[in-house]
Coordinates of C-alpha atoms in Angstrom, one line a residue:
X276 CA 37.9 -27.5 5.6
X277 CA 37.6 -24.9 8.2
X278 CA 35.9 -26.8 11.6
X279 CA 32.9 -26.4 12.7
X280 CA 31.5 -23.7 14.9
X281 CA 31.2 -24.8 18.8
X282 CA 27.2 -24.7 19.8
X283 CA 26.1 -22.0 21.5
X284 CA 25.0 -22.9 25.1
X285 CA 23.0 -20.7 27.6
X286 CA 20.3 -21.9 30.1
X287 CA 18.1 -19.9 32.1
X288 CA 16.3 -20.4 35.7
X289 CA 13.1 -19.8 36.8
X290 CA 9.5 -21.4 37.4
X291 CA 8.7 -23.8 34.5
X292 CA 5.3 -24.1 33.1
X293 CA 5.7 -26.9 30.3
X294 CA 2.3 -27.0 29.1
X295 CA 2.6 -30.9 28.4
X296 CA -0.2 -31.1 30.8
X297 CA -1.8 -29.4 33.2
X298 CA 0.0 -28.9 36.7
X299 CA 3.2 -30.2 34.9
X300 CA 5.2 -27.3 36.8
X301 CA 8.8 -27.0 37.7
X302 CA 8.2 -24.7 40.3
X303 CA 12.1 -23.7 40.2
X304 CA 13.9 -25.2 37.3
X305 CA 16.8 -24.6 34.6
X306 CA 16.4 -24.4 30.8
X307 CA 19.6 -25.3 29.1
X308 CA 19.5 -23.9 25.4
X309 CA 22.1 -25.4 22.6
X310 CA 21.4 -23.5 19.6
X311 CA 18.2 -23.3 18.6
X312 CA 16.9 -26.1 20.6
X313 CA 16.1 -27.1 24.5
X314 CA 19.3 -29.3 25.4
X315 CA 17.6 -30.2 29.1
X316 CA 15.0 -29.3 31.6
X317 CA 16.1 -30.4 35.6
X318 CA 14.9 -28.7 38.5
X319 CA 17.3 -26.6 41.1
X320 CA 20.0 -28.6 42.7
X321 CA 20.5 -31.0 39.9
X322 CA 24.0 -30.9 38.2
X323 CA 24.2 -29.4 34.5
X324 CA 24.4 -31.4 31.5
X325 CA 27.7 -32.4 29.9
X326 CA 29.0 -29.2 28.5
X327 CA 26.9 -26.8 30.1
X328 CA 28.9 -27.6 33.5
X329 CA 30.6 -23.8 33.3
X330 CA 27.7 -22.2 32.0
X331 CA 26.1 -19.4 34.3
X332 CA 22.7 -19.7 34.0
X333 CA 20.2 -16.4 33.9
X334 CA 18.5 -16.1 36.5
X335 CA 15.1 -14.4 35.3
X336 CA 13.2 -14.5 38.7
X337 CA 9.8 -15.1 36.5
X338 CA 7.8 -18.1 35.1
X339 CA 8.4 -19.3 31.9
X340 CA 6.4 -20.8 29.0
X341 CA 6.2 -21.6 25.9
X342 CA 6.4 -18.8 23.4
X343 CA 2.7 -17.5 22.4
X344 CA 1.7 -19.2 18.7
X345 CA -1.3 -16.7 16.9
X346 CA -3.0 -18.1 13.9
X347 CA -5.6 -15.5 13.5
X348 CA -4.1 -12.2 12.6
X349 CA -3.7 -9.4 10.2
X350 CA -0.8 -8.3 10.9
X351 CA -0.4 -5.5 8.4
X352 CA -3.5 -3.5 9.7
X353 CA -1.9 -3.7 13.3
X354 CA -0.7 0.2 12.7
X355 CA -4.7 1.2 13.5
X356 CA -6.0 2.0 16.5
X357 CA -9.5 0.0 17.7
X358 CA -11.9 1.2 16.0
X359 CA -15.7 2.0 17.5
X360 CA -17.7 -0.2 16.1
X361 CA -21.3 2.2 15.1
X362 CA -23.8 -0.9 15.5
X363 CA -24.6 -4.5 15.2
X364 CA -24.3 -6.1 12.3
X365 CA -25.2 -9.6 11.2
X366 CA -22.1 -10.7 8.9
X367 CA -18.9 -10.0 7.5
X368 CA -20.3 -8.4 4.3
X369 CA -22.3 -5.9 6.3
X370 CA -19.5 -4.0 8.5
X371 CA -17.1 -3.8 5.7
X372 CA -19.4 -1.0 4.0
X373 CA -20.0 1.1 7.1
X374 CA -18.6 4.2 6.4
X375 CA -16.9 4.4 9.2
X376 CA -15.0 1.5 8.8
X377 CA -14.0 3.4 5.6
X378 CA -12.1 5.9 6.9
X379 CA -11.1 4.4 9.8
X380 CA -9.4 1.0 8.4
X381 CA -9.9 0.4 4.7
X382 CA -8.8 3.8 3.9
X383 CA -6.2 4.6 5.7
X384 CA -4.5 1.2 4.8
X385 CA -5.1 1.7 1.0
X386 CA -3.4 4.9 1.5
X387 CA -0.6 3.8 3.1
X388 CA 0.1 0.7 1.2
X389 CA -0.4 1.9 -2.7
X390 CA 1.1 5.9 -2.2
X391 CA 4.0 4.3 -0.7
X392 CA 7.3 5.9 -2.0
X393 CA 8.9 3.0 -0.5
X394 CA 9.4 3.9 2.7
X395 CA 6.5 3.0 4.9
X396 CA 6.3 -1.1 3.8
X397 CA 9.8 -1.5 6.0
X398 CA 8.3 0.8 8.8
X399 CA 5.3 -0.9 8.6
X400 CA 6.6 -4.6 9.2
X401 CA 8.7 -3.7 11.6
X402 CA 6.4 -1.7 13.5
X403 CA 3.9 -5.0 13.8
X404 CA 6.4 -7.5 13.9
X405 CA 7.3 -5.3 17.3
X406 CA 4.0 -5.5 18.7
X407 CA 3.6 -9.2 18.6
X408 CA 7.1 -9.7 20.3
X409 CA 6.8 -7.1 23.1
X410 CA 3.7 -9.1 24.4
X411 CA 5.4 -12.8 24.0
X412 CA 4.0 -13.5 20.3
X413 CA 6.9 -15.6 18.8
X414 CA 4.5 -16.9 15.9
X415 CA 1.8 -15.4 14.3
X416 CA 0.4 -14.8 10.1
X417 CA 3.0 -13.5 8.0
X418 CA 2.4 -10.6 5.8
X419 CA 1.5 -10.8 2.4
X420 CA 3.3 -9.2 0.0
X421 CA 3.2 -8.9 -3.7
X422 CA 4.9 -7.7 -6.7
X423 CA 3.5 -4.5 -8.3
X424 CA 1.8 -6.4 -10.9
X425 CA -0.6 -8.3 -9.1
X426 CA 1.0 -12.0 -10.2
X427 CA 3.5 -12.8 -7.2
X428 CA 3.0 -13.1 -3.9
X429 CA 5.4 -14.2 -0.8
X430 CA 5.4 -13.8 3.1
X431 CA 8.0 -11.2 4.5
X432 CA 9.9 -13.0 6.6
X433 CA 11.3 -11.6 9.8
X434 CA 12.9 -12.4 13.3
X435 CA 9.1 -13.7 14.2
X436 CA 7.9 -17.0 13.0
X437 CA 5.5 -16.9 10.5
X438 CA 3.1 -20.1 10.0
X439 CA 3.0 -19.7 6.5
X440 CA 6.8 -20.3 6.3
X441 CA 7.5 -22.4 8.8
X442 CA 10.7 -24.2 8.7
X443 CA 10.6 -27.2 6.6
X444 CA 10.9 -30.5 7.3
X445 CA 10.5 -29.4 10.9
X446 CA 7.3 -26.9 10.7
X447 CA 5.4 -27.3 7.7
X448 CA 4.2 -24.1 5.9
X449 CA 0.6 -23.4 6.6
X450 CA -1.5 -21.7 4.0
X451 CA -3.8 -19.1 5.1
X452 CA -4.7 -18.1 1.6
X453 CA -6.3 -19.7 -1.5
X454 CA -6.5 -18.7 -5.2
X455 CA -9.5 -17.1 -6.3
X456 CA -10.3 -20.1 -8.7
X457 CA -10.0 -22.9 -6.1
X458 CA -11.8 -20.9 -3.9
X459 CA -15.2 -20.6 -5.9
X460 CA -14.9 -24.2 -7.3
X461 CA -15.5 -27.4 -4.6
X462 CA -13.5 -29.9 -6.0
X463 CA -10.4 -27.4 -6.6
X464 CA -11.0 -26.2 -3.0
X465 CA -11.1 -30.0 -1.7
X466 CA -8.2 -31.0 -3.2
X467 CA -6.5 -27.8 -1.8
X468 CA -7.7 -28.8 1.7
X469 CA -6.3 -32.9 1.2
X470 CA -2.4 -31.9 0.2
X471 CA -2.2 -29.1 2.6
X472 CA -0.7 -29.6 6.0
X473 CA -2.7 -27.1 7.4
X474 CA -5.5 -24.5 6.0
X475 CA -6.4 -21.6 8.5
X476 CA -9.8 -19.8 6.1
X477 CA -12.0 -17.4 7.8
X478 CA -15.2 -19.5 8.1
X479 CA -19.2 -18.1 8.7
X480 CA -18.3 -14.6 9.8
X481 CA -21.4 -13.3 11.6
X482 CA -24.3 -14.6 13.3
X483 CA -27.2 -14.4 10.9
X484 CA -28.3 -17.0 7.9
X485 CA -26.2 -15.5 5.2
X486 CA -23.3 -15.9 7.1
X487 CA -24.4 -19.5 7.9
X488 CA -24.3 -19.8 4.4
X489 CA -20.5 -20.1 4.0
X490 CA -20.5 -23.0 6.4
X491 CA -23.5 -25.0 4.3
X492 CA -21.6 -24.2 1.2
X493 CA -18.7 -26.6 1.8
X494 CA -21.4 -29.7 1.2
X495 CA -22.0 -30.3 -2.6
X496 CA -24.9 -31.8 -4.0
X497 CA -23.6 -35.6 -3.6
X498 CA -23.9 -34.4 0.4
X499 CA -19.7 -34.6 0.2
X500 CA -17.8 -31.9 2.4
X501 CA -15.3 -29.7 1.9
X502 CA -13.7 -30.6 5.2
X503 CA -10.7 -32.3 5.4
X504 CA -8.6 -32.8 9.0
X505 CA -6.1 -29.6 7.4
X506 CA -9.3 -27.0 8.0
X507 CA -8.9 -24.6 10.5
X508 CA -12.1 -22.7 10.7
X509 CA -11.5 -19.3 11.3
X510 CA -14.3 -17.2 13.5
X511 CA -17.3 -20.0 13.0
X512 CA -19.8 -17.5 14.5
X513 CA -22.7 -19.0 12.8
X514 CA -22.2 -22.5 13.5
X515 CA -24.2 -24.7 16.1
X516 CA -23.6 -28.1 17.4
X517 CA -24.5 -29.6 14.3
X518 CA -22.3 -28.1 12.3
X519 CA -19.3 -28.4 14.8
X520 CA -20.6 -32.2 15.0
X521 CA -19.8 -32.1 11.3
X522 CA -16.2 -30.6 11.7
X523 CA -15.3 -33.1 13.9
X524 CA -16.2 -36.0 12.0
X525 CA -14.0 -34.7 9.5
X526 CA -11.0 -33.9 12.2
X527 CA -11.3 -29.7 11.6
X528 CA -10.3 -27.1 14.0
X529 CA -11.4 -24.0 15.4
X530 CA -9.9 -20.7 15.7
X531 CA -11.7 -18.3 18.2
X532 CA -11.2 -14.6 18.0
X533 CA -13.8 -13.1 21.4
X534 CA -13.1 -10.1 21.6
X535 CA -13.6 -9.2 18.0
X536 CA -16.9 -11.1 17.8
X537 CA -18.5 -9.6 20.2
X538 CA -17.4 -6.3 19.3
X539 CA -19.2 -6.7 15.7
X540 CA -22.1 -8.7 16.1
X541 CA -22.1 -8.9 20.5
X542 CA -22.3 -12.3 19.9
X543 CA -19.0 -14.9 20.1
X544 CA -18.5 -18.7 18.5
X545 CA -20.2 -21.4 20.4
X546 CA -17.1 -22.6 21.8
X547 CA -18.5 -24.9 24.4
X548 CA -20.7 -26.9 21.1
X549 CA -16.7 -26.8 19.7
X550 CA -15.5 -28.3 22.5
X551 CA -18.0 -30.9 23.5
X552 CA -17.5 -32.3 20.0
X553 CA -14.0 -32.8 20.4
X554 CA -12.4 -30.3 18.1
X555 CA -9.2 -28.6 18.7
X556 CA -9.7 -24.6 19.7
X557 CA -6.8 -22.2 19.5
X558 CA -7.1 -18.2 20.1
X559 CA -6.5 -15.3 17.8
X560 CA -6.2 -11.5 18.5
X561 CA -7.7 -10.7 14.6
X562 CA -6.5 -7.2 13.9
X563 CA -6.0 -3.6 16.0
X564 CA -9.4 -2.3 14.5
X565 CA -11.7 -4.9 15.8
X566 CA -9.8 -6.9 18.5
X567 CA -6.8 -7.4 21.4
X568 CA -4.1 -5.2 20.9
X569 CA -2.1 -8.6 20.8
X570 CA -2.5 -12.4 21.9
X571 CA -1.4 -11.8 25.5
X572 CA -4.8 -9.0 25.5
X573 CA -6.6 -12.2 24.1
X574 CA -6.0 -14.4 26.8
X575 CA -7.2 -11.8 28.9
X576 CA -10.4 -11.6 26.5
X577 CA -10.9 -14.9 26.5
X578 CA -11.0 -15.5 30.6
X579 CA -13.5 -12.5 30.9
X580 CA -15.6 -13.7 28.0
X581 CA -15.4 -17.7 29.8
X582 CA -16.6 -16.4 33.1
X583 CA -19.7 -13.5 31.4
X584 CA -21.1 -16.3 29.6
X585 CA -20.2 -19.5 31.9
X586 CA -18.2 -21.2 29.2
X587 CA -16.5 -23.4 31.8
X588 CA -12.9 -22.4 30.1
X589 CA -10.1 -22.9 32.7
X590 CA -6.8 -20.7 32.7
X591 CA -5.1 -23.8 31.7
X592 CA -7.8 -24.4 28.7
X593 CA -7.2 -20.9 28.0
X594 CA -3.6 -20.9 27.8
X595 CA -3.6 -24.3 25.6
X596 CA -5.3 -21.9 23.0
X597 CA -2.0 -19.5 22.9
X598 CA 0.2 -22.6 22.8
X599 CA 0.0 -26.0 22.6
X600 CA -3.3 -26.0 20.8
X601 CA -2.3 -23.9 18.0
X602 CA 1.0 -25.7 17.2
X603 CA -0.5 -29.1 17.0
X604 CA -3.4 -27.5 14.4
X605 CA 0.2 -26.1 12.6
X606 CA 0.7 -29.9 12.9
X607 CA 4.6 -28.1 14.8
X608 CA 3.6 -30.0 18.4
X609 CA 6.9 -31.6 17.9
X610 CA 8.8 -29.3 18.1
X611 CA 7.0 -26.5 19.4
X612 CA 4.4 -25.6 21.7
X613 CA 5.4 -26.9 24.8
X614 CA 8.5 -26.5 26.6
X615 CA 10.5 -30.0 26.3
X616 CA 14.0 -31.4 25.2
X617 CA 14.6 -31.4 22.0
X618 CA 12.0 -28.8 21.1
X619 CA 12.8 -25.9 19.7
X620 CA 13.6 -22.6 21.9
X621 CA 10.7 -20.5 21.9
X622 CA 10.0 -19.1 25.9
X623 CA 8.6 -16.3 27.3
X624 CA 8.8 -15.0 30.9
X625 CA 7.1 -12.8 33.2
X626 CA 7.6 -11.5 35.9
X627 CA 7.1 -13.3 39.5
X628 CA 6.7 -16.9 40.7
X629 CA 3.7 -17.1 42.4
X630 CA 0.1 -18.2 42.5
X631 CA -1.7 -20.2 39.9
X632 CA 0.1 -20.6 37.0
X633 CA -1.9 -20.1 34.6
X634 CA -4.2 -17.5 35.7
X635 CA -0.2 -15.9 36.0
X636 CA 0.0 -15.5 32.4
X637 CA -3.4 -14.1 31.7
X638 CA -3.1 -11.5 34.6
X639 CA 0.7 -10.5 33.2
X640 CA 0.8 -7.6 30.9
X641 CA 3.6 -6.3 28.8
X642 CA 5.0 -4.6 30.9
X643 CA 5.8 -7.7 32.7
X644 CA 7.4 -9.5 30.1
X645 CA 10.9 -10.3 31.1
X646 CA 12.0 -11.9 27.8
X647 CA 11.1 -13.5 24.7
X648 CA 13.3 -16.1 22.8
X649 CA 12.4 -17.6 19.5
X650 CA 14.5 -20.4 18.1
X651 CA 17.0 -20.3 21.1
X652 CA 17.5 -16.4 20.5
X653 CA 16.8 -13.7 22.9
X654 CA 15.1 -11.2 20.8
X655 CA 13.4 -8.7 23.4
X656 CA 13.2 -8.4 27.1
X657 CA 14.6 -6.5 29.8
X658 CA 17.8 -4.9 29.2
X659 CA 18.9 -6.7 32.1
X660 CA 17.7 -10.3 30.7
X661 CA 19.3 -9.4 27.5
X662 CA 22.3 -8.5 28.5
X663 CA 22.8 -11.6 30.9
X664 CA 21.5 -13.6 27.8
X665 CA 24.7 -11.8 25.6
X666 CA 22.0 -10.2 23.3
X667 CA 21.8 -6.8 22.3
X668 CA 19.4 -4.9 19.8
X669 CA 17.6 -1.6 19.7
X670 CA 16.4 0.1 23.1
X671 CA 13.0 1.3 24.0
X672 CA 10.2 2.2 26.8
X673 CA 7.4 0.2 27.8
X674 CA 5.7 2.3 30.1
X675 CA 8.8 3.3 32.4
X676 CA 10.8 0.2 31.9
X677 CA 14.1 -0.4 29.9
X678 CA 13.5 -2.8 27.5
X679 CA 15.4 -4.4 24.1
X680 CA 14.3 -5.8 21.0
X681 CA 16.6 -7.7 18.2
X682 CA 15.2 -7.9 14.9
X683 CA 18.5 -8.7 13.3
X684 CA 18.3 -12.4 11.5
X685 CA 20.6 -13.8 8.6
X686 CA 17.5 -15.3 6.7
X687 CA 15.6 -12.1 7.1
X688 CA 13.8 -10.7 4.0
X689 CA 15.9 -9.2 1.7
X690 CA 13.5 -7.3 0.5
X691 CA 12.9 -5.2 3.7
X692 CA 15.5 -2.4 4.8
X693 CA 16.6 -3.1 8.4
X694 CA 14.9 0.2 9.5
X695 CA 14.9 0.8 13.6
X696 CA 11.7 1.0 15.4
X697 CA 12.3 4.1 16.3
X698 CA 12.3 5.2 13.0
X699 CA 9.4 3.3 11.7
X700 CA 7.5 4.7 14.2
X701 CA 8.6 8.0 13.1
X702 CA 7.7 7.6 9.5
X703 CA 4.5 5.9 10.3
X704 CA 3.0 8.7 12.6
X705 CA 4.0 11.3 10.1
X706 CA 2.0 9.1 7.4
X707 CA -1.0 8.6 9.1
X708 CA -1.4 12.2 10.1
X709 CA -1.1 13.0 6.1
X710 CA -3.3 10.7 5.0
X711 CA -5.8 13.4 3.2
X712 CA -2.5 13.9 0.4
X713 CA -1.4 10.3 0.5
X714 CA -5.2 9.6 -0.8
X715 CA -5.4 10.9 -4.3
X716 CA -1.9 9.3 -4.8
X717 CA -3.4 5.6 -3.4
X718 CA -6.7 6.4 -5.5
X719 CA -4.4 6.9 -8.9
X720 CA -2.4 4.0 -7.9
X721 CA -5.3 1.5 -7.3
X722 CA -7.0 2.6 -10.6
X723 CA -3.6 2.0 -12.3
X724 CA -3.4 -1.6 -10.9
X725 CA -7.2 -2.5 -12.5
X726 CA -6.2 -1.1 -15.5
X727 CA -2.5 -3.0 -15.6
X728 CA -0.8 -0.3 -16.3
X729 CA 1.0 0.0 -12.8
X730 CA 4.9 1.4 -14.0
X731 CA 6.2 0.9 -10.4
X732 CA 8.9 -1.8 -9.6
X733 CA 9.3 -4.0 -6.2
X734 CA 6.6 -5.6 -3.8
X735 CA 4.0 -3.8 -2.1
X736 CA 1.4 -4.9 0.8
X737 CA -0.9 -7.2 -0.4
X738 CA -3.7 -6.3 1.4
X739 CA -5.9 -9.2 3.4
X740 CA -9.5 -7.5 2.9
X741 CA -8.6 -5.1 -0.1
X742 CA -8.0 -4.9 -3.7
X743 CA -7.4 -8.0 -6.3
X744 CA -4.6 -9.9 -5.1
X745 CA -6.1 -12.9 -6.8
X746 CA -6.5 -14.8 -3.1
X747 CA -8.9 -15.4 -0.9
X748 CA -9.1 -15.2 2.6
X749 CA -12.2 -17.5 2.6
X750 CA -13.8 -20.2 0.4
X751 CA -16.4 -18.3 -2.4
X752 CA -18.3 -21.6 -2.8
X753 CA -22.1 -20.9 -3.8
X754 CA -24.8 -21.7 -1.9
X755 CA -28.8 -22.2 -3.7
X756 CA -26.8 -20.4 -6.5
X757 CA -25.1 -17.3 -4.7
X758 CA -21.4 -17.0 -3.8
X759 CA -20.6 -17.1 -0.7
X760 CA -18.3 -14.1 0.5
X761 CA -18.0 -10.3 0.7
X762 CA -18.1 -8.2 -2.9
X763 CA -14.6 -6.4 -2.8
X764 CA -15.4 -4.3 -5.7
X765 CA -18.0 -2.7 -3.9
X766 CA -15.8 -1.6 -1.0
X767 CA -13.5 -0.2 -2.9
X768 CA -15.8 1.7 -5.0
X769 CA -16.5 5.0 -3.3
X770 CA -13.4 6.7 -1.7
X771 CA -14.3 8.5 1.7
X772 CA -12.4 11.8 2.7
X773 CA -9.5 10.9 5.0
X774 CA -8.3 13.0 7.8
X775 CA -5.7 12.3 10.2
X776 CA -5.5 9.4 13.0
X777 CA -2.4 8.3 15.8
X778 CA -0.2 5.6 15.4
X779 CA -1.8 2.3 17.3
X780 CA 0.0 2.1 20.3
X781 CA 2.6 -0.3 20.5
X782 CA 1.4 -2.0 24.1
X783 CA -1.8 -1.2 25.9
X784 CA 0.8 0.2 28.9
X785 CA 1.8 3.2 26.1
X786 CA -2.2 4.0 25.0
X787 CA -4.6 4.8 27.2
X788 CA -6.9 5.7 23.6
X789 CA -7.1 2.1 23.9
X790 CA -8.9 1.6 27.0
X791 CA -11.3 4.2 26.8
X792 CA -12.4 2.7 23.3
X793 CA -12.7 -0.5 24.7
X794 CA -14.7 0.4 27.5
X795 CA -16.6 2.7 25.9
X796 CA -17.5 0.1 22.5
X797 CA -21.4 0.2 22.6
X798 CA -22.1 -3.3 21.3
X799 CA -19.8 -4.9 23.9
X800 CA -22.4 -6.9 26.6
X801 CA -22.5 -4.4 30.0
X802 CA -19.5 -4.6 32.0
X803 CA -17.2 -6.5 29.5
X804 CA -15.0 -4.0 28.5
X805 CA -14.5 -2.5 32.2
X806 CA -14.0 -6.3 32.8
X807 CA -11.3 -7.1 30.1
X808 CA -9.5 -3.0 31.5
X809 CA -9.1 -3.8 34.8
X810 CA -6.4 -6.2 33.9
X811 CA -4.5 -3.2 32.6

């Protein structure tokens, strides 16, 4: 029997922001890291634990946290710049038919996923699996994939943490997706709810009765709901105190997404209701087209949002929603979410030490990310930090700065090619400025699927708002007789002319396209945008 390997041991120094509670602050401090897991936590002057005695300790000059946890994200549409949004609308059914929103999101991403010669799904996943680790994401939605036929479906699995696969016993698997059958039938979607750990749906998209709907849905005609303590409503635009009263007898939570609220209906979730009836509220970015660039941006949303509508949010309440909020709705808080011994490894820095904490991390912006580590691991950071850290992986630019990222992982995907970033990049750019050829080919391609006669081999993207992928992103439940939830067939039906668009950017700091739509989106409230910019 050969012996077993010797743990690996690393620590690193700097200002410790635990998140345990609030002011709990090391304001200089050492992490010591044993493998995947925080061995100890003492603050400068202290002696090192028992076999970290010889172990030189980086020093990252910056403030560290816990690694930033996203559970609202489509991460496969993260390759599409913001898109300006042409009015108000009133719910999720409306905007999705805007043709606008044709050409600029649905598609360009049905293009790209079905005329896929099987090189863009790699670039693709690595490409967004990039921009939620250069901004200090270490958890967000996986990406769906499925088998060419439409029957099988798994997460792509990467060197980020995705909550749908967790890491049983110690994170459970979340589910952010439901059959179509369960969906549409109470009972089925109950019983769904009361053997999951945790259940992020997309919940009352929209501000107007019809999106209200969705929410009044979940009660069947015994005056039963549909609400078990595994819900994590997703949006909840429509809902008042009421109905938030309602999720909280039934131990629900809430997922907030500002920014992209307020850029499709210029109104956002009555978060103050949420929180005044005890439920648990965690932050999501959504997507590129209609949100942050990333969950760092959100923060950033979020605090501008607090203050234009005196929400009363602190920068501690607002941080909680990118960390320890989110992992104890994944039901992780044991191990993750704040930085403690025994948990497992996932930190960010930034740069600097001083002033409030908090307000630290919301003012930070990629470019002052020092490092990320996920599971003990560097994975990206400074090429300095890395290389103190012993880590190596692919260089790159953010803004001026010399940075390096490690996607390398022996669990990875097998499925995925281990392309570079620089060459995902590459082959993404060059797709999206053809995507008037890939078009016919994606056209042929989805018509093939409907008919079942698709002759390609493999796994494709399995698309969160397109095609039939036999899941839902929502519960269908009927309401006075009427199903709940957008018609997909009708989206899909007519097929607007494509014509060429840029790569997303992969930080804010590398696309200046970004700010100028953002400041320039017309149903944003005055000054918002200029607002949530000037942090940039």
């Amino acid at each position: 029997m050969s012996p077993a390997a010797s743990p690996k041991r690393w620590a690193l120094t700097g200002r410790i922001v635990t998140m345990a509670a609030e002011g709990d602050v090391i304001k200089n401090g050492t992490i010591f890291i044993e493998d995947n897991r925080i061995a100890a936590i003492l603050p400068k002057g202290q002696p090192a634990p028992t076999g970290f005695e010889a172990v030189a300790a980086v020093a990252t000059g910056g403030t560290i946290y816990p690694g930033l946890i996203e559970l609202h994200n489509h991460l496969s549409y993260n390759i599409l710049p913001l898109w300006r949004v042409p009015q108000l609308f009133g719910n999720r059914d409306q905007w999705q038919n805007a043709k606008s929103y044709k050409t600029s999101v649905t598609g360009p991403m049905s293009a790209i996923a079905l005329a896929d010669d099987g090189s863009l799904l790699p670039a693709l996943v690595r490409y967004v699996e990039a921009k939620c680790l250069v901004a200090g994401t270490t958890t967000s939605q996986g990406i769906t994939l499925s088998n060419w036929s439409g029957t099988i479906h798994k997460y792509y699995k990467g060197a980020l943490r995705a909550a749908e696969i967790g890491s049983p016993p110690d994170l459970p698997r979340a589910h952010s997706k439901i059959p179509d059958i369960d969906a549409e039938d109470w009972a089925k979607f109950d019983n769904e709810l009361k053997s999951s750990a945790c259940f992020l749906l997309h919940l009352s998209e929209g501000i107007d009765a019809k999106a209200h709907s969705h929410f009044l849905a979940l009660r069947n005609s015994s005056g039963d709901w549909a609400i078990e303590p595994s819900l994590a409503g997703i949006h909840c635009t429509a809902l008042d105190a009421t109905d938030f009263g309602t999720m909280a007898e039934n131990h629900a939570k809430v997922v907030w997404s500002p920014l992209s609220n307020l850029l499709l209906y210029g109104k956002t979730t009555d978060v103050v209701a949420a929180r005044t009836a005890g439920l648990t509220i965690a932050l999501g970015s959504d997507w590129s087209p209609s949100g942050s660039k990333n969950l760092l941006g959100e923060l950033k949303a979020a605090k501008v949002v607090s203050a234009h509508f005196n929400l009363g949010f602190s920068d501690y309440d607002i941080v909680a929603m990118a960390t320890r909020n989110p992992a104890a709705i994944l039901k992780w808080d044991g191990k993750l979410g704040t930085i403690a011994k025994g948990k497992f490894a996932d930190l960010l820095v930034v740069k600097g030490v001083t002033g409030d904490p908090y307000g630290h991390l919301i003012k930070s912006r990629e470019q002052d990310i020092v490092l990320v580590t996920i599971g003990g691991r560097p994975r990206y950071g400074t090429k300095k930090a890395m290389q103190q850290a012993g880590a190596s992986g692919e260089a790159l630019k953010i803004g001026k700065s010399a940075r390096t990222i490690d996607f390398t992982s022996p669990d990875q995907d097998p499925g995925i090619e281990k392309v570079t970033l620089a060459e995902a990049m590459s082959r993404l750019g060059a797709a999206l400025g053809n995507l008037g050829t890939l078009q016919p080919h994606s056209i042929a391609m989805s018509a093939a699927i409907a008919r079942g006669t698709v002759s390609r081999t493999g796994w494709r993207l399995a698309l969160d708002e397109q095609f039939g992928n036999n899941v839902q992103l929502r519960p269908r439940l009927a309401y006075n007789g009427v199903r709940t939830g957008p018609d997909l067939a009708t989206v899909a039906a007519v097929a607007e002319p494509l014509h060429p668009i840029k790569l997303d950017g992969l930080t804010v700091a590398d696309d200046p396209v970004f700010i100028d739509t953002l400041k320039s989106e017309p149903n944003l409230p005055q000054g918002l945008g200029a607002a949530i910019a000037a942090f940039y």
